[in-house]
Coordinates of N, CA and C in Angstrom, one line a residue:
M1 N 0.8 -1.2 0.0 CA 0.0 0.0 0.0 C 0.9 1.2 0.0
S2 N 0.6 2.2 -0.9 CA 1.4 3.4 -1.0 C 1.4 4.2 0.3
G3 N 2.4 5.2 0.4 CA 2.4 6.0 1.6 C 1.1 6.9 1.8
K4 N 0.6 7.4 0.6 CA -0.5 8.3 0.7 C -1.8 7.5 1.1
K5 N -1.9 6.3 0.5 CA -3.1 5.4 0.8 C -3.0 5.0 2.3
T6 N -1.8 4.7 2.8 CA -1.6 4.3 4.2 C -2.0 5.4 5.1
R7 N -1.6 6.6 4.8 CA -2.0 7.8 5.7 C -3.5 8.0 5.7
N8 N -4.1 7.8 4.5 CA -5.6 8.0 4.4 C -6.3 6.9 5.2
L9 N -5.8 5.7 5.1 CA -6.5 4.6 5.8 C -6.2 4.8 7.3
K10 N -5.1 5.2 7.7 CA -4.8 5.4 9.1 C -5.7 6.4 9.7
A11 N -6.0 7.5 9.0 CA -6.9 8.5 9.5 C -8.3 8.0 9.7
R12 N -8.7 7.1 8.8 CA -10.1 6.6 8.9 C -10.2 5.5 10.0
L13 N -9.1 4.7 10.1 CA -9.2 3.7 11.2 C -9.0 4.3 12.6
A14 N -8.3 5.4 12.7 CA -8.1 6.0 14.0 C -9.4 6.5 14.6
E15 N -10.4 6.8 13.7 CA -11.7 7.3 14.2 C -12.6 6.1 14.7
L16 N -12.2 4.9 14.5 CA -13.1 3.8 14.8 C -12.8 3.3 16.3
E17 N -13.9 2.9 17.0 CA -13.8 2.5 18.4 C -12.9 1.3 18.6
F18 N -12.8 0.5 17.6 CA -12.0 -0.7 17.7 C -10.5 -0.4 17.9
F19 N -10.0 0.7 17.4 CA -8.6 1.1 17.5 C -8.3 2.0 18.7
K20 N -9.3 2.1 19.6 CA -9.1 2.9 20.8 C -7.9 2.3 21.6
G21 N -7.0 3.2 22.0 CA -5.8 2.7 22.8 C -4.7 2.1 22.0
V22 N -4.9 2.0 20.7 CA -3.8 1.5 19.9 C -2.8 2.6 19.5
S23 N -1.6 2.4 19.7 CA -0.6 3.4 19.4 C -0.5 3.8 18.0
G24 N 0.0 4.9 17.7 CA 0.2 5.4 16.3 C 1.2 4.5 15.5
E25 N 2.2 4.0 16.2 CA 3.2 3.1 15.6 C 2.5 1.8 15.2
Q26 N 1.7 1.2 16.1 CA 1.0 0.0 15.8 C 0.0 0.1 14.7
L27 N -0.6 1.3 14.7 CA -1.6 1.5 13.6 C -0.9 1.7 12.3
D28 N 0.3 2.3 12.3 CA 1.1 2.4 11.1 C 1.4 1.0 10.5
L29 N 1.8 0.1 11.4 CA 2.1 -1.3 11.0 C 0.9 -2.0 10.5
F30 N -0.2 -1.8 11.1 CA -1.5 -2.4 10.7 C -1.8 -2.0 9.3
C31 N -1.7 -0.7 9.0 CA -2.1 -0.1 7.7 C -1.1 -0.6 6.6
A32 N 0.2 -0.7 7.0 CA 1.2 -1.1 6.0 C 1.0 -2.5 5.6
N33 N 0.4 -3.3 6.4 CA 0.2 -4.8 6.0 C -1.3 -5.0 5.6
A34 N -2.1 -4.0 5.6 CA -3.5 -4.3 5.3 C -3.8 -4.1 3.8
V35 N -4.8 -4.9 3.4 CA -5.3 -4.8 2.0 C -6.8 -4.3 2.2
E36 N -7.1 -3.2 1.5 CA -8.4 -2.6 1.6 C -9.2 -2.9 0.3
T37 N -10.4 -3.4 0.4 CA -11.2 -3.8 -0.8 C -12.6 -3.2 -0.7
A38 N -13.2 -2.9 -1.8 CA -14.5 -2.3 -1.9 C -15.5 -3.4 -2.3
H39 N -16.7 -3.4 -1.8 CA -17.7 -4.4 -2.0 C -19.1 -3.8 -2.2
Q40 N -19.9 -4.4 -3.0 CA -21.2 -4.0 -3.3 C -22.3 -4.8 -2.6
P41 N -23.5 -4.2 -2.4 CA -24.6 -5.0 -1.7 C -24.8 -6.4 -2.3
G42 N -25.0 -7.3 -1.4 CA -25.2 -8.7 -1.8 C -24.0 -9.5 -2.0
E43 N -22.8 -8.9 -2.0 CA -21.6 -9.6 -2.2 C -21.2 -10.4 -1.0
V44 N -21.0 -11.7 -1.1 CA -20.6 -12.6 0.0 C -19.1 -12.5 0.2
I45 N -18.7 -12.1 1.4 CA -17.3 -12.0 1.7 C -16.7 -13.3 2.1
V46 N -17.4 -14.0 2.9 CA -17.0 -15.3 3.4 C -18.2 -16.3 3.4
S47 N -18.0 -17.5 2.9 CA -19.1 -18.5 2.9 C -18.9 -19.4 4.0
E48 N -20.1 -19.9 4.5 CA -20.1 -20.9 5.5 C -19.3 -22.1 5.1
R49 N -18.5 -22.6 6.0 CA -17.6 -23.8 5.9 C -16.4 -23.5 5.0
Q50 N -16.2 -22.2 4.6 CA -15.0 -21.8 3.9 C -13.9 -21.7 4.9
K51 N -12.7 -22.2 4.5 CA -11.5 -22.1 5.4 C -10.9 -20.7 5.3
V52 N -10.9 -20.0 6.3 CA -10.4 -18.6 6.3 C -9.4 -18.4 7.4
R53 N -8.2 -18.0 7.0 CA -7.2 -17.6 8.0 C -6.7 -16.2 7.8
G54 N -7.3 -15.3 8.5 CA -6.9 -13.9 8.3 C -7.8 -13.0 9.2
F55 N -7.4 -11.8 9.3 CA -8.2 -10.8 10.1 C -9.0 -9.9 9.2
F56 N -10.3 -9.7 9.4 CA -11.1 -8.9 8.6 C -11.8 -7.8 9.5
L57 N -11.9 -6.6 8.9 CA -12.6 -5.5 9.7 C -13.3 -4.7 8.7
L58 N -14.6 -4.4 9.0 CA -15.4 -3.5 8.2 C -15.1 -2.0 8.5
V59 N -14.6 -1.3 7.5 CA -14.2 0.1 7.7 C -15.4 1.0 7.5
S60 N -16.2 0.7 6.5 CA -17.4 1.5 6.2 C -18.5 0.6 5.6
G61 N -19.7 1.1 5.7 CA -20.8 0.3 5.2 C -21.5 -0.5 6.3
R62 N -22.1 -1.6 5.8 CA -22.8 -2.5 6.8 C -22.8 -3.9 6.2
A63 N -22.7 -4.9 7.0 CA -22.7 -6.3 6.6 C -23.4 -7.2 7.6
K64 N -23.7 -8.4 7.2 CA -24.4 -9.3 8.1 C -23.7 -10.7 8.2
M65 N -23.9 -11.4 9.3 CA -23.5 -12.8 9.4 C -24.8 -13.6 9.4
F66 N -24.8 -14.7 8.6 CA -26.0 -15.5 8.6 C -25.6 -17.0 8.3
K67 N -26.6 -17.8 8.6 CA -26.5 -19.2 8.3 C -27.7 -19.6 7.4
T68 N -27.5 -20.6 6.5 CA -28.6 -21.0 5.6 C -28.8 -22.5 5.8
S69 N -30.1 -22.9 5.9 CA -30.4 -24.3 6.1 C -30.4 -25.0 4.8
A70 N -30.5 -26.3 4.9 CA -30.4 -27.2 3.7 C -31.6 -26.8 2.7
R71 N -32.7 -26.3 3.3 CA -33.9 -25.9 2.5 C -33.8 -24.5 2.0
G72 N -32.7 -23.8 2.3 CA -32.5 -22.4 1.8 C -33.0 -21.4 2.8
R73 N -33.5 -21.8 4.0 CA -34.0 -20.8 4.9 C -32.8 -20.1 5.6
E74 N -32.9 -18.8 5.7 CA -31.8 -18.0 6.2 C -32.1 -17.4 7.6
Q75 N -31.1 -17.6 8.4 CA -31.2 -17.0 9.8 C -30.1 -16.0 10.0
T76 N -30.4 -14.7 10.1 CA -29.4 -13.7 10.4 C -28.9 -13.8 11.8
L77 N -27.6 -13.8 12.0 CA -27.1 -13.9 13.4 C -26.6 -12.6 13.9
Y78 N -26.1 -11.8 13.1 CA -25.4 -10.5 13.6 C -25.3 -9.5 12.4
F79 N -25.4 -8.2 12.8 CA -25.1 -7.2 11.8 C -23.9 -6.4 12.2
F80 N -23.0 -6.2 11.3 CA -21.7 -5.5 11.5 C -21.8 -4.1 11.1
S81 N -21.3 -3.2 12.0 CA -21.2 -1.8 11.7 C -19.8 -1.4 11.5
P82 N -19.5 -0.2 11.0 CA -18.1 0.2 10.8 C -17.3 0.1 12.0
G83 N -16.1 -0.5 11.9 CA -15.2 -0.7 13.0 C -15.3 -2.0 13.6
E84 N -16.1 -2.9 13.1 CA -16.2 -4.3 13.7 C -15.5 -5.3 12.9
P85 N -14.7 -6.1 13.7 CA -14.0 -7.2 13.0 C -14.9 -8.4 12.8
F86 N -14.6 -9.3 11.9 CA -15.4 -10.5 11.7 C -14.6 -11.7 11.3
C87 N -15.2 -12.9 11.3 CA -14.4 -14.1 11.0 C -13.4 -14.4 12.1
L88 N -13.7 -14.0 13.4 CA -12.7 -14.2 14.4 C -12.6 -15.7 14.8
C89 N -13.7 -16.4 14.7 CA -13.6 -17.8 15.0 C -12.6 -18.6 14.2
S90 N -12.7 -18.4 12.9 CA -11.8 -19.0 11.9 C -10.4 -18.4 11.9
A91 N -10.3 -17.1 12.3 CA -9.0 -16.5 12.4 C -8.1 -17.1 13.4
F92 N -8.6 -17.4 14.5 CA -7.8 -18.0 15.6 C -7.8 -19.5 15.7
H93 N -8.6 -20.1 14.8 CA -8.6 -21.6 14.8 C -8.5 -22.0 13.3
A94 N -7.7 -23.0 13.1 CA -7.6 -23.5 11.7 C -8.8 -24.3 11.3
E95 N -10.0 -23.7 11.3 CA -11.2 -24.4 11.0 C -12.0 -23.6 10.0
H96 N -13.1 -24.2 9.5 CA -13.9 -23.5 8.5 C -14.8 -22.4 9.2
S97 N -15.2 -21.5 8.5 CA -16.1 -20.4 9.0 C -17.5 -21.0 9.4
P98 N -18.0 -20.7 10.6 CA -19.2 -21.3 11.1 C -20.5 -20.6 10.4
A99 N -20.3 -19.5 9.7 CA -21.4 -18.8 9.1 C -20.9 -18.0 7.9
S100 N -21.8 -17.4 7.1 CA -21.4 -16.6 6.0 C -21.5 -15.1 6.4
V101 N -20.8 -14.3 5.6 CA -20.8 -12.9 5.8 C -21.1 -12.2 4.5
A102 N -22.1 -11.3 4.4 CA -22.4 -10.7 3.1 C -22.6 -9.2 3.4
V103 N -22.3 -8.4 2.4 CA -22.4 -6.9 2.5 C -23.8 -6.5 2.2
L104 N -24.3 -5.5 2.9 CA -25.7 -5.0 2.8 C -25.8 -3.7 2.0
E105 N -24.7 -3.0 2.0 CA -24.6 -1.7 1.3 C -23.2 -1.5 0.9
P106 N -22.9 -0.5 0.0 CA -21.5 -0.3 -0.4 C -20.6 -0.2 0.8
S107 N -19.5 -1.0 0.8 CA -18.7 -1.2 2.0 C -17.2 -1.3 1.6
S108 N -16.4 -0.9 2.6 CA -15.0 -1.1 2.5 C -14.5 -2.0 3.6
I109 N -13.6 -2.9 3.3 CA -13.2 -3.9 4.2 C -11.6 -4.0 4.2
V110 N -11.0 -4.1 5.3 CA -9.5 -4.3 5.3 C -9.3 -5.7 5.8
S111 N -8.2 -6.3 5.3 CA -7.9 -7.7 5.8 C -6.4 -7.7 5.9
L112 N -5.9 -8.6 6.8 CA -4.5 -8.9 7.0 C -4.3 -10.4 7.1
S113 N -3.2 -10.9 6.7 CA -2.9 -12.3 6.9 C -2.8 -12.5 8.4
M114 N -3.1 -13.7 8.9 CA -3.0 -14.0 10.3 C -1.6 -13.8 10.8
S115 N -0.7 -14.2 10.1 CA 0.7 -14.1 10.5 C 1.1 -12.6 10.8
A116 N 0.7 -11.7 9.9 CA 0.9 -10.3 10.0 C 0.2 -9.7 11.2
F117 N -1.1 -10.1 11.4 CA -1.8 -9.6 12.5 C -1.2 -10.1 13.9
E118 N -0.8 -11.4 13.9 CA -0.2 -11.9 15.2 C 1.1 -11.2 15.5
S119 N 1.8 -10.9 14.5 CA 3.1 -10.2 14.7 C 2.9 -8.8 15.2
I120 N 1.9 -8.1 14.6 CA 1.6 -6.7 15.1 C 1.0 -6.7 16.5
A121 N 0.1 -7.6 16.8 CA -0.6 -7.7 18.1 C 0.4 -8.1 19.2
G122 N 1.4 -8.9 18.8 CA 2.4 -9.4 19.7 C 3.3 -8.3 20.3
Q123 N 3.4 -7.2 19.5 CA 4.2 -6.1 20.0 C 3.5 -5.1 21.0
D124 N 2.2 -5.2 21.0 CA 1.4 -4.4 21.9 C 0.0 -5.1 22.1
P125 N -0.4 -5.3 23.3 CA -1.6 -6.1 23.5 C -2.9 -5.3 23.3
A126 N -2.8 -4.0 22.9 CA -4.1 -3.2 22.8 C -5.1 -3.8 21.8
L127 N -4.6 -4.3 20.7 CA -5.5 -4.9 19.7 C -6.2 -6.2 20.2
L128 N -5.4 -7.0 21.0 CA -6.0 -8.2 21.5 C -7.0 -7.9 22.6
F129 N -6.7 -6.9 23.4 CA -7.7 -6.5 24.4 C -9.0 -6.0 23.8
N130 N -8.9 -5.3 22.7 CA -10.1 -4.8 22.0 C -10.9 -6.0 21.4
I131 N -10.2 -7.0 20.9 CA -10.9 -8.2 20.4 C -11.6 -8.9 21.5
V132 N -11.0 -9.0 22.7 CA -11.7 -9.6 23.8 C -12.9 -8.8 24.2
R133 N -12.9 -7.5 24.1 CA -14.0 -6.7 24.4 C -15.1 -7.0 23.4
V134 N -14.8 -7.0 22.1 CA -15.7 -7.3 21.0 C -16.4 -8.7 21.3
L135 N -15.6 -9.7 21.6 CA -16.1 -11.0 21.8 C -17.0 -11.1 23.0
S136 N -16.7 -10.4 24.0 CA -17.5 -10.4 25.2 C -18.9 -9.8 24.9
T137 N -18.9 -8.7 24.2 CA -20.2 -8.0 23.8 C -21.0 -9.0 22.9
R138 N -20.4 -9.6 22.0 CA -21.1 -10.5 21.1 C -21.7 -11.7 21.8
L139 N -20.9 -12.2 22.8 CA -21.4 -13.4 23.6 C -22.7 -13.0 24.4
R140 N -22.6 -11.8 25.0 CA -23.8 -11.3 25.7 C -25.0 -11.2 24.7
Q141 N -24.8 -10.6 23.6 CA -25.9 -10.4 22.6 C -26.4 -11.7 22.1
S142 N -25.5 -12.7 21.9 CA -25.9 -14.0 21.5 C -26.8 -14.7 22.5
M143 N -26.4 -14.6 23.8 CA -27.2 -15.1 24.9 C -28.6 -14.5 24.9
E144 N -28.7 -13.2 24.7 CA -30.0 -12.5 24.7 C -30.8 -13.0 23.5
L145 N -30.2 -13.2 22.3 CA -30.9 -13.6 21.1 C -31.4 -15.1 21.3
I146 N -30.6 -15.9 21.9 CA -31.1 -17.3 22.2 C -32.3 -17.3 23.1
E147 N -32.2 -16.5 24.1 CA -33.4 -16.4 25.1 C -34.6 -15.9 24.3
S148 N -34.5 -14.9 23.4 CA -35.6 -14.4 22.7 C -36.2 -15.4 21.8
L149 N -35.4 -16.1 21.1 CA -35.9 -17.1 20.1 C -36.5 -18.3 20.7
S150 N -36.0 -18.7 21.9 CA -36.4 -20.0 22.5 C -37.5 -19.8 23.5
L151 N -37.5 -18.7 24.2 CA -38.4 -18.5 25.4 C -39.5 -17.5 25.2
R152 N -39.5 -16.7 24.2 CA -40.4 -15.6 24.0 C -41.3 -15.7 22.8
E153 N -42.5 -15.2 23.0 CA -43.4 -15.1 21.8 C -43.0 -13.9 20.9
I154 N -43.6 -13.8 19.7 CA -43.2 -12.8 18.7 C -43.2 -11.4 19.3
P155 N -44.3 -10.9 19.9 CA -44.3 -9.5 20.4 C -43.2 -9.3 21.4
Q156 N -42.9 -10.3 22.2 CA -41.8 -10.1 23.2 C -40.4 -10.0 22.5
R157 N -40.3 -10.8 21.5 CA -39.0 -10.8 20.7 C -38.8 -9.4 20.1
V158 N -39.8 -8.9 19.5 CA -39.7 -7.6 18.8 C -39.4 -6.5 19.8
A159 N -40.2 -6.5 20.9 CA -39.9 -5.5 22.0 C -38.5 -5.6 22.6
A160 N -38.1 -6.8 22.8 CA -36.7 -7.0 23.3 C -35.7 -6.5 22.4
Y161 N -35.8 -6.8 21.1 CA -34.8 -6.3 20.1 C -34.8 -4.8 20.1
L162 N -36.0 -4.2 20.0 CA -36.1 -2.7 19.9 C -35.5 -2.1 21.2
S163 N -35.7 -2.7 22.3 CA -35.3 -2.1 23.6 C -33.8 -2.0 23.6
H164 N -33.1 -2.9 22.9 CA -31.6 -2.9 23.0 C -30.9 -2.0 21.9
L165 N -31.8 -1.4 21.0 CA -31.2 -0.6 20.0 C -30.9 0.8 20.5
P166 N -29.9 1.5 20.0 CA -29.6 2.9 20.5 C -30.7 3.9 20.1
R167 N -30.9 4.9 20.9 CA -31.9 5.9 20.6 C -31.3 7.3 20.4
T168 N -32.0 8.1 19.7 CA -31.6 9.5 19.6 C -32.2 10.2 20.8
G169 N -31.9 11.5 20.9 CA -32.4 12.3 22.0 C -33.9 12.3 22.1
D170 N -34.6 12.2 21.0 CA -36.1 12.2 21.1 C -36.7 10.8 21.0
A171 N -35.9 9.9 21.6 CA -36.4 8.5 21.7 C -36.7 7.8 20.4
R172 N -36.0 8.2 19.3 CA -36.2 7.6 18.0 C -35.2 6.5 17.8
I173 N -35.6 5.4 17.1 CA -34.7 4.4 16.7 C -34.6 4.3 15.2
H174 N -33.4 4.3 14.7 CA -33.2 4.1 13.2 C -32.7 2.6 13.0
L175 N -33.6 1.8 12.5 CA -33.2 0.4 12.3 C -32.0 0.3 11.4
P176 N -31.0 -0.5 11.8 CA -29.8 -0.6 10.9 C -30.0 -1.7 9.8
M177 N -31.2 -2.1 9.6 CA -31.5 -3.1 8.6 C -33.0 -2.9 8.1
T178 N -33.3 -3.6 7.0 CA -34.7 -3.5 6.5 C -35.6 -4.4 7.5
H179 N -36.9 -4.2 7.3 CA -37.8 -5.0 8.1 C -37.7 -6.5 7.8
R180 N -37.4 -6.8 6.5 CA -37.2 -8.2 6.1 C -35.9 -8.8 6.9
E181 N -34.9 -8.0 6.9 CA -33.7 -8.5 7.7 C -34.0 -8.6 9.2
L182 N -34.7 -7.7 9.7 CA -35.1 -7.8 11.1 C -35.9 -9.0 11.4
S183 N -36.8 -9.4 10.5 CA -37.6 -10.6 10.7 C -36.7 -11.8 10.8
K184 N -35.6 -11.8 10.0 CA -34.7 -13.0 10.0 C -34.0 -13.1 11.3
I185 N -33.5 -12.0 11.8 CA -32.7 -12.0 13.0 C -33.5 -12.4 14.2
I186 N -34.8 -12.1 14.3 CA -35.6 -12.5 15.4 C -36.4 -13.7 15.2
G187 N -36.3 -14.3 14.0 CA -36.8 -15.6 13.7 C -38.3 -15.6 13.5
V188 N -38.8 -14.6 12.7 CA -40.3 -14.6 12.4 C -40.4 -14.3 10.9
T189 N -41.6 -14.5 10.4 CA -41.9 -14.1 9.0 C -42.0 -12.6 8.9
P190 N -41.8 -12.0 7.7 CA -42.0 -10.6 7.5 C -43.4 -10.1 7.8
E191 N -44.4 -11.0 7.5 CA -45.8 -10.7 7.7 C -46.1 -10.7 9.2
A192 N -45.5 -11.6 10.0 CA -45.8 -11.6 11.4 C -45.1 -10.4 12.1
L193 N -44.0 -9.9 11.6 CA -43.3 -8.7 12.1 C -44.2 -7.5 11.8
S194 N -44.7 -7.4 10.6 CA -45.6 -6.3 10.2 C -46.8 -6.2 11.1
R195 N -47.5 -7.4 11.3 CA -48.6 -7.4 12.2 C -48.3 -6.9 13.6
T196 N -47.2 -7.4 14.1 CA -46.8 -7.0 15.5 C -46.5 -5.5 15.6
L197 N -45.8 -5.0 14.6 CA -45.5 -3.5 14.7 C -46.8 -2.7 14.5
R198 N -47.7 -3.2 13.7 CA -49.0 -2.5 13.6 C -49.8 -2.5 14.9
R199 N -49.8 -3.7 15.5 CA -50.5 -3.8 16.8 C -49.8 -2.9 17.9
M200 N -48.5 -2.8 17.9 CA -47.8 -1.9 18.9 C -48.2 -0.5 18.6
A201 N -48.3 -0.1 17.3 CA -48.6 1.2 16.9 C -50.1 1.5 17.3
D202 N -51.0 0.6 17.1 CA -52.4 0.8 17.5 C -52.6 1.0 19.0
L203 N -51.7 0.4 19.8 CA -51.7 0.5 21.2 C -51.0 1.8 21.7
G204 N -50.5 2.6 20.8 CA -49.8 3.8 21.2 C -48.4 3.6 21.7
M205 N -47.8 2.5 21.5 CA -46.5 2.1 22.0 C -45.4 2.8 21.2
L206 N -45.7 2.9 19.8 CA -44.7 3.4 18.9 C -45.3 3.8 17.6
T207 N -44.5 4.5 16.8 CA -44.9 4.8 15.4 C -43.8 4.3 14.5
V208 N -44.2 3.8 13.3 CA -43.2 3.3 12.4 C -43.3 3.9 11.0
K209 N -42.2 4.5 10.6 CA -42.1 5.0 9.2 C -40.9 4.5 8.6
G210 N -41.0 3.4 7.8 CA -39.9 2.8 7.2 C -39.0 2.2 8.3
R211 N -37.7 2.6 8.3 CA -36.8 2.2 9.3 C -36.8 3.1 10.5
A212 N -37.5 4.2 10.5 CA -37.6 5.1 11.6 C -38.7 4.7 12.6
I213 N -38.4 4.4 13.8 CA -39.3 4.0 14.8 C -39.2 5.0 16.0
A214 N -40.4 5.6 16.3 CA -40.4 6.5 17.5 C -41.1 5.8 18.6
V215 N -40.4 5.7 19.7 CA -41.0 5.0 20.9 C -41.8 6.0 21.7
L216 N -43.1 5.8 21.8 CA -44.0 6.7 22.5 C -44.3 6.3 23.9
D217 N -44.1 5.0 24.2 CA -44.5 4.5 25.5 C -43.4 3.5 26.0
E218 N -42.4 4.0 26.7 CA -41.2 3.2 27.1 C -41.7 2.1 28.1
Q219 N -42.6 2.4 29.0 CA -43.1 1.5 29.9 C -43.9 0.4 29.2
G220 N -44.7 0.8 28.2 CA -45.4 -0.2 27.5 C -44.5 -1.1 26.7
L221 N -43.4 -0.6 26.2 CA -42.5 -1.5 25.5 C -41.8 -2.5 26.4
A222 N -41.5 -2.0 27.6 CA -40.9 -2.8 28.7 C -41.8 -3.9 29.1
D223 N -43.1 -3.5 29.3 CA -44.1 -4.5 29.7 C -44.3 -5.6 28.6
C224 N -44.3 -5.1 27.3 CA -44.4 -6.1 26.2 C -43.3 -7.0 26.1
M225 N -42.1 -6.6 26.4 CA -40.9 -7.4 26.4 C -41.0 -8.5 27.5
D226 N -41.7 -8.2 28.6 CA -41.8 -9.2 29.7 C -43.1 -10.1 29.5
N227 N -44.2 -9.5 29.1 CA -45.5 -10.2 29.1 C -46.2 -10.3 27.8
G228 N -45.6 -9.7 26.7 CA -46.3 -9.7 25.4 C -47.4 -8.7 25.3
L229 N -48.2 -8.8 24.2 CA -49.3 -7.8 24.0 C -50.5 -8.3 24.6

């Protein structure tokens, strides 16, 4: 990677939460060894059961991790935002990827060979500590998703998922995915999701305009998460 491109990438990576605490020298080494690629919506970056040995990080755009059944049914497991690494399972173990990763919008991804990443991380543990933080967060989110899918009815699943999304100052939520993608991650049909959101809106709990959701009744949403509609 040329000096100019390295400087440009370094400036963009330095703004990401994942590189918090990483020294300038270590970031220089990371950029010098990184390969940046551009991807379009629908492009599969890693396929399930593909052997992958490397470090991948989403610089910009959005991507999803998903599994597909033998009958073609898709279950979304996780959505990646800028600054999030992926394929960590296969990166640290010489095994196949447990799921696929696909891009949802125009995105930029950087990758490093595992040998280069291990060499850089070995000089300063900041990157490894940040990976532990990422994995801890994903473990907690996975436990919450398992609870929602196995123990809760559809309205409870929807309320639980919405309750964990970040809000703006006026209690608005901007869904980071389409309604169809949301239905996949909480394990319901798009039609069932639409009916549930309409019912919540009829009860004065929220309003829905595309991906924009305004929460009007926080207590009602909390009660729905525990008891359903």
